[in-house]
CSV table of C-alpha atoms and ligand atoms in Angstrom, one decimal:
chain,number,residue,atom,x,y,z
A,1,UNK,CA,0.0,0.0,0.0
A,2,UNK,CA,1.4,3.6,-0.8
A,3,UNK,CA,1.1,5.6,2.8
A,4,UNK,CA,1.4,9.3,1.5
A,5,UNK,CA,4.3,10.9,3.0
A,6,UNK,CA,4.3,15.0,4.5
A,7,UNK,CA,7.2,16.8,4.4
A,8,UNK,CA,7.6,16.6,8.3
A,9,UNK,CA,7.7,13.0,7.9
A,10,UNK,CA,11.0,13.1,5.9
A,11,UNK,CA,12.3,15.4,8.7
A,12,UNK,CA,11.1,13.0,11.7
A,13,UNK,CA,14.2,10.4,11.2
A,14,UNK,CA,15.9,11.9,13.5
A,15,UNK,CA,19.3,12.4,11.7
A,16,UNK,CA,20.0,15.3,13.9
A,17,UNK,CA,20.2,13.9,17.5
A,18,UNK,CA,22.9,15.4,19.9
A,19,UNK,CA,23.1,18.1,17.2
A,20,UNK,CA,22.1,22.1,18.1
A,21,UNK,CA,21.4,24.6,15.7
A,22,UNK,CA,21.1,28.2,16.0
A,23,UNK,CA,19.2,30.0,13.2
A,24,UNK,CA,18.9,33.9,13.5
A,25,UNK,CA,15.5,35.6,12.7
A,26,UNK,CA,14.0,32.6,13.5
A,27,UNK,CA,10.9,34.2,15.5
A,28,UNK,CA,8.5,33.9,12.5
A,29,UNK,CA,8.5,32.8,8.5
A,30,UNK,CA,11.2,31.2,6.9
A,31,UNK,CA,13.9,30.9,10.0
A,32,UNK,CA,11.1,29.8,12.1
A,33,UNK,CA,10.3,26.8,9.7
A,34,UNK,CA,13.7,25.3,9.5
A,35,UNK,CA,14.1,25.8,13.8
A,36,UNK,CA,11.3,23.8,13.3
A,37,UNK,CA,13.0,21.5,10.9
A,38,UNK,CA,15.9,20.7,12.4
A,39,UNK,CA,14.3,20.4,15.6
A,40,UNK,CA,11.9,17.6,14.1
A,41,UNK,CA,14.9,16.1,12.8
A,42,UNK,CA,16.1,16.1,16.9
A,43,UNK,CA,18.4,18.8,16.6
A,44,UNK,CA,17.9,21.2,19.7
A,45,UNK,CA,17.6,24.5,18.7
A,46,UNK,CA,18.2,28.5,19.5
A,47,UNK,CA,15.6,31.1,18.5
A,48,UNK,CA,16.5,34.5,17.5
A,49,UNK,CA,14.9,37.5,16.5
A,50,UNK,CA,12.3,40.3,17.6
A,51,UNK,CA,9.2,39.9,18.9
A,52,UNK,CA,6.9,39.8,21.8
A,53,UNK,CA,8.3,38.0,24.7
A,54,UNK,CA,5.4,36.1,25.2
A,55,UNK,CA,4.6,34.7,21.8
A,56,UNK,CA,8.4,33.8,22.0
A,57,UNK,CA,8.1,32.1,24.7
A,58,UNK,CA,5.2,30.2,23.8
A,59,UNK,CA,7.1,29.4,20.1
A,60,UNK,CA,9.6,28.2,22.1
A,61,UNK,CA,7.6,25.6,24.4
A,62,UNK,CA,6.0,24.6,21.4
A,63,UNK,CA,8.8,23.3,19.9
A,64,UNK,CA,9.6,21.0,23.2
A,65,UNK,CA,6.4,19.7,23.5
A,66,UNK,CA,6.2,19.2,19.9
A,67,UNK,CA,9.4,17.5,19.3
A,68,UNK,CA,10.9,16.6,23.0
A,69,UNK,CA,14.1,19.2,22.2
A,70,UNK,CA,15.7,21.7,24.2
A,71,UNK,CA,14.9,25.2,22.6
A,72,UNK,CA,16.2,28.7,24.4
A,73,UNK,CA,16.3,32.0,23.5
A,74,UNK,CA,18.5,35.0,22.7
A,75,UNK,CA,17.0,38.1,21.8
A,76,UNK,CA,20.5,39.2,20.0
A,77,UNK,CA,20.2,42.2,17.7
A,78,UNK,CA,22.0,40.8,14.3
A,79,UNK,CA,22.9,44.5,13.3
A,80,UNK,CA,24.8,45.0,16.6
A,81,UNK,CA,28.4,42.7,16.5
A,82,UNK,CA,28.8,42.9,20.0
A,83,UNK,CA,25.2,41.1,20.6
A,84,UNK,CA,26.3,38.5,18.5
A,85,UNK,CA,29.4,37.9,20.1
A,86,UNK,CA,27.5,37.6,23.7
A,87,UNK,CA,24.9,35.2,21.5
A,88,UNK,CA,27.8,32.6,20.1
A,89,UNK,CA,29.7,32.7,23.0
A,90,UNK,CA,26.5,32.0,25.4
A,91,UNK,CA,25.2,29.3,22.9
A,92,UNK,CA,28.6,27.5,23.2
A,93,UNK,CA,29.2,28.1,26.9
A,94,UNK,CA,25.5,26.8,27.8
A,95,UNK,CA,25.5,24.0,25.3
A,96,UNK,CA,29.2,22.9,24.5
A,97,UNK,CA,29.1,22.8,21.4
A,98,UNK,CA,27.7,24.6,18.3
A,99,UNK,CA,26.9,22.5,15.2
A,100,UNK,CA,25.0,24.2,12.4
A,101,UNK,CA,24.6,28.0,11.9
A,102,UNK,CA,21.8,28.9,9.8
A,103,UNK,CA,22.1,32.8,9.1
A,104,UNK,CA,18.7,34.0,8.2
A,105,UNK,CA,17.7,37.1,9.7
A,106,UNK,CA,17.0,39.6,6.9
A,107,UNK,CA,15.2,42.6,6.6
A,108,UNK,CA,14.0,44.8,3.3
A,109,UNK,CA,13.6,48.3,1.9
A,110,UNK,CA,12.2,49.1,-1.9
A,111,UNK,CA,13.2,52.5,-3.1
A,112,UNK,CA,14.9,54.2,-6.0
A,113,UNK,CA,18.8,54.3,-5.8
A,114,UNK,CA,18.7,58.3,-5.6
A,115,UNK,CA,15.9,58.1,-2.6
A,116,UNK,CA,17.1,55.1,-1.1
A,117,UNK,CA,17.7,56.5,2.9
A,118,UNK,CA,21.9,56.2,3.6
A,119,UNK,CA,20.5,54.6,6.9
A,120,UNK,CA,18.4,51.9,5.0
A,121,UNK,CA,21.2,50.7,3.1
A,122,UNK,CA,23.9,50.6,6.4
A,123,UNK,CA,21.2,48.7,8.2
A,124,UNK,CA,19.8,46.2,5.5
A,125,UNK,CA,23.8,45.3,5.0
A,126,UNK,CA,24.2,44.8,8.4
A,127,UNK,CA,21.4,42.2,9.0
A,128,UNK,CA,21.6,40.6,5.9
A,129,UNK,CA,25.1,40.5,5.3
A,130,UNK,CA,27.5,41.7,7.9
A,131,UNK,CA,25.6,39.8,10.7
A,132,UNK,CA,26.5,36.5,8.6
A,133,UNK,CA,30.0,37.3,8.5
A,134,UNK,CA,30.1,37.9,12.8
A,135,UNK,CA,28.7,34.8,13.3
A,136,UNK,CA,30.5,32.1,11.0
A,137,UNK,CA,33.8,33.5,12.2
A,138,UNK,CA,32.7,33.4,15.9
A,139,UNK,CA,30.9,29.5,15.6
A,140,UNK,CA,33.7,28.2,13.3
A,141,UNK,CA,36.0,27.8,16.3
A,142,UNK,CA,33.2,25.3,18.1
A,143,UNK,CA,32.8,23.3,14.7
A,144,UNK,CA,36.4,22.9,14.5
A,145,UNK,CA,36.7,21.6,17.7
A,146,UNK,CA,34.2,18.7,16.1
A,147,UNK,CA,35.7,18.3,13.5
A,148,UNK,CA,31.8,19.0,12.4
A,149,UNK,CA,29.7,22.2,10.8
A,150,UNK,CA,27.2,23.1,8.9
A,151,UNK,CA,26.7,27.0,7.9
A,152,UNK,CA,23.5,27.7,6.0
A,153,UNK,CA,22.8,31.3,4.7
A,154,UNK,CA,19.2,32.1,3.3
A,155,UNK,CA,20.1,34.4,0.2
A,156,UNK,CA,17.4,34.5,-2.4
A,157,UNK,CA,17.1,34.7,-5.8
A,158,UNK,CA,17.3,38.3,-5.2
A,159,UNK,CA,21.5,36.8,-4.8
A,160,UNK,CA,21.5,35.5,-8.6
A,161,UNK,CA,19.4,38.2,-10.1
A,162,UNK,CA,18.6,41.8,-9.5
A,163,UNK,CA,15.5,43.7,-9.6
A,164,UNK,CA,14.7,47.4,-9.3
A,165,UNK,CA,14.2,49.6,-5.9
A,166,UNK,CA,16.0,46.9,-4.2
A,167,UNK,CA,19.8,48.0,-4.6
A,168,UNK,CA,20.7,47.4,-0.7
A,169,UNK,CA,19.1,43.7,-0.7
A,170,UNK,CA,20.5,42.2,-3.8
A,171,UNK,CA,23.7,43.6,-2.7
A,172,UNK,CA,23.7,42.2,0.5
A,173,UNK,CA,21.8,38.9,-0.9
A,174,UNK,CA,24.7,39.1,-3.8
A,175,UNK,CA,27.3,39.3,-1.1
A,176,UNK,CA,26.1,36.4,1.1
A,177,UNK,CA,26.6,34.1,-1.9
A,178,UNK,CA,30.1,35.2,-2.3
A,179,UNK,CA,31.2,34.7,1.8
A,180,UNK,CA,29.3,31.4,0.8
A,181,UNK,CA,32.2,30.7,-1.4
A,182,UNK,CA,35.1,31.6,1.0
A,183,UNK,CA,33.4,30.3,4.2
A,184,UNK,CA,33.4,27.1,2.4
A,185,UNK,CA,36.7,27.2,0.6
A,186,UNK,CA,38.5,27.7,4.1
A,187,UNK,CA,36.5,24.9,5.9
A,188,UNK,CA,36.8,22.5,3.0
A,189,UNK,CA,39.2,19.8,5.1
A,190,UNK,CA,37.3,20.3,8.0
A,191,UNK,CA,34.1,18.1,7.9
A,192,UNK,CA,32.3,21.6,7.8
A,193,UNK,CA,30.5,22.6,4.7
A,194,UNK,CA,28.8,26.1,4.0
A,195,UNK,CA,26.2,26.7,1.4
A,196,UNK,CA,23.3,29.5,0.4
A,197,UNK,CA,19.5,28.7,-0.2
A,198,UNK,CA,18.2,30.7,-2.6
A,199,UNK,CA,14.2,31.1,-2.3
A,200,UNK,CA,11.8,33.0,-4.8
A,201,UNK,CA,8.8,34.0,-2.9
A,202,UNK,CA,7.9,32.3,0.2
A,203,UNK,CA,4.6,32.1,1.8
A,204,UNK,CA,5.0,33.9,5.1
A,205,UNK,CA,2.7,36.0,7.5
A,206,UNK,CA,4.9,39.0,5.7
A,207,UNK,CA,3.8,38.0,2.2
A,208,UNK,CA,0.4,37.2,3.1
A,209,UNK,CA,0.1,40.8,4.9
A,210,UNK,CA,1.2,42.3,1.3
A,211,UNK,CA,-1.8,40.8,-0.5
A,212,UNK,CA,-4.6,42.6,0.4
A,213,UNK,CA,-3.1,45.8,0.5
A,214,UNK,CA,-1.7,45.2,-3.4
A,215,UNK,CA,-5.4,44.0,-4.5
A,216,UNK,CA,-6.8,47.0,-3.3
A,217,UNK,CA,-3.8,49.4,-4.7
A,218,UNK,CA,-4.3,47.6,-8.2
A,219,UNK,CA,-8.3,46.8,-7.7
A,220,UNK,CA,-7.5,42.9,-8.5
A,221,UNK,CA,-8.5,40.1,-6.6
A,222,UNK,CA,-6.2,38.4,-3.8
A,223,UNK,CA,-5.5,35.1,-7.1
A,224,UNK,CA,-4.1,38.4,-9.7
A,225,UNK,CA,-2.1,39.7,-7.1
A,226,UNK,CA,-0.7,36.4,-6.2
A,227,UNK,CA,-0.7,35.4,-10.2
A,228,UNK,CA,0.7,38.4,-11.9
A,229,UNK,CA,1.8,41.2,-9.3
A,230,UNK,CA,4.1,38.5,-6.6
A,231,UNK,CA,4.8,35.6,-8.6
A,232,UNK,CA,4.7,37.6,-12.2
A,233,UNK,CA,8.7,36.2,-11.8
A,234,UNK,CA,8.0,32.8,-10.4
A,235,UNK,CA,7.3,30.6,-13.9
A,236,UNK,CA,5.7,27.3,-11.3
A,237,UNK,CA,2.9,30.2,-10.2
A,238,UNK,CA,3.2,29.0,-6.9
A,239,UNK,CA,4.9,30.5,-3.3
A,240,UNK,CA,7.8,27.6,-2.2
A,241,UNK,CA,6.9,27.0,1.9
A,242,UNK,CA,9.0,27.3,5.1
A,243,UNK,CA,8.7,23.5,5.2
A,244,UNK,CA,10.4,23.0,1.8
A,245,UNK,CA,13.0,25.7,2.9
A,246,UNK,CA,13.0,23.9,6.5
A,247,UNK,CA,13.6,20.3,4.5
A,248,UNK,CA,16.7,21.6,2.6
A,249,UNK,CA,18.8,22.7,5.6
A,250,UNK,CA,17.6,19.2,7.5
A,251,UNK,CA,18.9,17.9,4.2
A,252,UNK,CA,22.1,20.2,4.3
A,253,UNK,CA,23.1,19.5,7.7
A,254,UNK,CA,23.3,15.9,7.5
A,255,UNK,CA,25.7,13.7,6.6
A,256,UNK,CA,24.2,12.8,3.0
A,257,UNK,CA,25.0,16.1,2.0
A,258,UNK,CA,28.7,16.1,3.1
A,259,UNK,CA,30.7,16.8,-0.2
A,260,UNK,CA,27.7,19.4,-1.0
A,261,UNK,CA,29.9,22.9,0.2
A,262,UNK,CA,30.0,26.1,-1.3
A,263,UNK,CA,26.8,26.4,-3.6
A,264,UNK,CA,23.7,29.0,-4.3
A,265,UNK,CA,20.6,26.7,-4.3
A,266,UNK,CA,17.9,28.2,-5.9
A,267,UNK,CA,14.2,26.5,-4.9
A,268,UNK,CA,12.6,29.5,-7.2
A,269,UNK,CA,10.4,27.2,-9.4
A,270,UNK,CA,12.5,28.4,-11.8
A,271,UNK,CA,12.6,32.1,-11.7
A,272,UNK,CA,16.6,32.5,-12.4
A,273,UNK,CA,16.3,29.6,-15.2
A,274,UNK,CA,14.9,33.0,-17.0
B,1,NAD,P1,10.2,37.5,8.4
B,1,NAD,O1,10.1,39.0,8.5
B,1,NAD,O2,9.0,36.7,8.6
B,1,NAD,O3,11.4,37.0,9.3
B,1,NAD,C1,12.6,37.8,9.5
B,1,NAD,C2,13.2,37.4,10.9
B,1,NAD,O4,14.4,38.2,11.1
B,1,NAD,C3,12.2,37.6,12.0
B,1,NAD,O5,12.4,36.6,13.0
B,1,NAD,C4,12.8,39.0,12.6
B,1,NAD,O6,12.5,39.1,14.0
B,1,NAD,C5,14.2,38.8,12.4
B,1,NAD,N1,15.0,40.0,12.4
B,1,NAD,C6,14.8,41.2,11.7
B,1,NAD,N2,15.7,42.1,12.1
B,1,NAD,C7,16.4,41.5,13.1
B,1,NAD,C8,17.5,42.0,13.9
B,1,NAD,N3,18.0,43.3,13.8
B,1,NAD,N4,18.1,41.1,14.8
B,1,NAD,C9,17.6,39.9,14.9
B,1,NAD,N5,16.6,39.4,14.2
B,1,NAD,C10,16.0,40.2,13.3
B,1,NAD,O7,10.8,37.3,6.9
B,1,NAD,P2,11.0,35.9,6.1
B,1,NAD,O8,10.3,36.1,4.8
B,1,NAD,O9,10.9,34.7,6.9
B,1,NAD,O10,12.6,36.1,5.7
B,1,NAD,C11,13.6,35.3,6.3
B,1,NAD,C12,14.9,35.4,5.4
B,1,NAD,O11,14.5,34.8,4.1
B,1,NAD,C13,15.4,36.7,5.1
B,1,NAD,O12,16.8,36.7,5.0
B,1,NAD,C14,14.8,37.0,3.7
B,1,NAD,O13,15.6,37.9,3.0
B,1,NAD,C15,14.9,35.6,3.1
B,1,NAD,N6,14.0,35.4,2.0
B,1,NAD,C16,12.6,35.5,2.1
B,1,NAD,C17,11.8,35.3,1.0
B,1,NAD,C18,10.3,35.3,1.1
B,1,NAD,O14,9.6,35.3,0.1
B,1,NAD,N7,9.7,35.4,2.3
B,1,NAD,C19,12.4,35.0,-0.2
B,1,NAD,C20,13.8,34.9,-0.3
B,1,NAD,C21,14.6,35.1,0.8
């Protein structure tokens, strides 16, 4: 008999025992889906990101009850390198060890280059780039030490392609593919690989809070918007989900995908196949 399978089945083996993760921005959408993942896959996990501390905290005891894990907190600001420091060095210190970074926080500002506010650009590079940088260079040390590591960074297609009124996010996206490269040249011998994911559009609360607002800006129903305003780049016509995203870096991290280091994996239903 063929027993359907869900994607959190695939993740339920278990691959990831004795393992902990940290993935940053992982308070709600995409980072919140592979915490998830890997957590389902028995990694235990630390959140990170803004929010209310209550719905945190009630995130957080979700994922123990709903996959017997440990799962803590920190509430690190990823355009500040000093709270990143104090978040790697308390994540190692309280867990001894440190085995898969996935660097996800990201935040994003459309304008024309000429408008585009100074301060925008600074802080969109500091999130979505810089803050990669601080933490690989502070966690390699812990991997090392295992002879063990996986480093994910969610780019997007937005890292293979450009688009307009987005100069500060395809740069930074742009850059996090190339630190890709390095992170993973310099680890190579290690047992620690490093690679970029590289989503189209992703159905998350902050996509479905743009459709309404679009319909009614363009006087189309929620499907147009969806069709020919949010996926008019997307030739499959349909958002990827965090649980696709969340099954990729459970994929990633184990040891199947050892000799897989260094690459920008687009899961854009073919939008940079354009
Ligand atoms: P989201 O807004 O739902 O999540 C962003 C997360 O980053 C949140 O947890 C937020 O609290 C956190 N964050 C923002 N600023 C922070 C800061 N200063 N310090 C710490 N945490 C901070 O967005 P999302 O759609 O889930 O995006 C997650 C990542 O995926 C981003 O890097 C984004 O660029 C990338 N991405 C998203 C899509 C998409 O369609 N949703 C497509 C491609 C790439």
């Amino acid at each position: 008999m063929n027993i359907p399978i869900k994607l959190q089945d695939q993740t339920a083996a278990r691959t990831l025992v004795g393992k902990v993760a940290l993935v940053t921005g992982s308070t709600s959408g995409i980072g919140l889906g592979i915490a998830r993942a890997l957590a389902a896959a028995g990694a235990d996990v630390v959140l990170n990101g803004l929010g209310a501390p209550e719905e945190i905290g009630r995130t957080r005891e979700q994922i123990v009850a709903d996959f017997g894990v440990g799962a803590s907190y920190s509430p690190a600001d990823m355009s500040k390198p000093k709270s990143i420091a104090e978040m790697i060095a308390a994540t190692v210190a309280q867990a001894g060890r440190l085995d898969i970074l996935v660097n996800n926080a990201g935040i994003q500002h459309v304008a024309p280059l000429e408008q585009f506010p100074v301060e925008k650009w600074d802080q969109i590079l500091a999130i979505n780039l810089s803050s990669a940088f601080h933490t690989t260079r502070l966690a390699l040390p812990a991997m090392r030490q295992n002879g063990f590591g996986r480093v994910i960074n969610i780019a997007s297609a937005h890292a293979l392609v450009g688009s307009p009124f987005k100069a500060a996010y395809v740069a930074a996206k742009h850059g996090i593919v190339g630190l890709t490269k390095v992170t993973a040249l310099e680890t190579a011998e290690e047992g620690i690989t490093c690679n970029a994911i590289c989503p189209g559009y992703v159905y998350t609360p902050l996509v479905e809070a743009q459709i309404d607002g679009q319909a009614k800006a363009h006087g189309i129903s929620r499907d147009q918007v969806i069709r020919d305003v949010l996926l008019a780049q997307q030739p499959n016509k349909r958002f990827a989900t965090v649980e696709e995203i969340g099954s990729l870096a459970v994929f990633l991290s184990t040891d199947a995908a050892a000799s897989i280091t260094g690459i920008a994996l687009p899961v854009d239903g073919g939008w940079t196949a354009h």
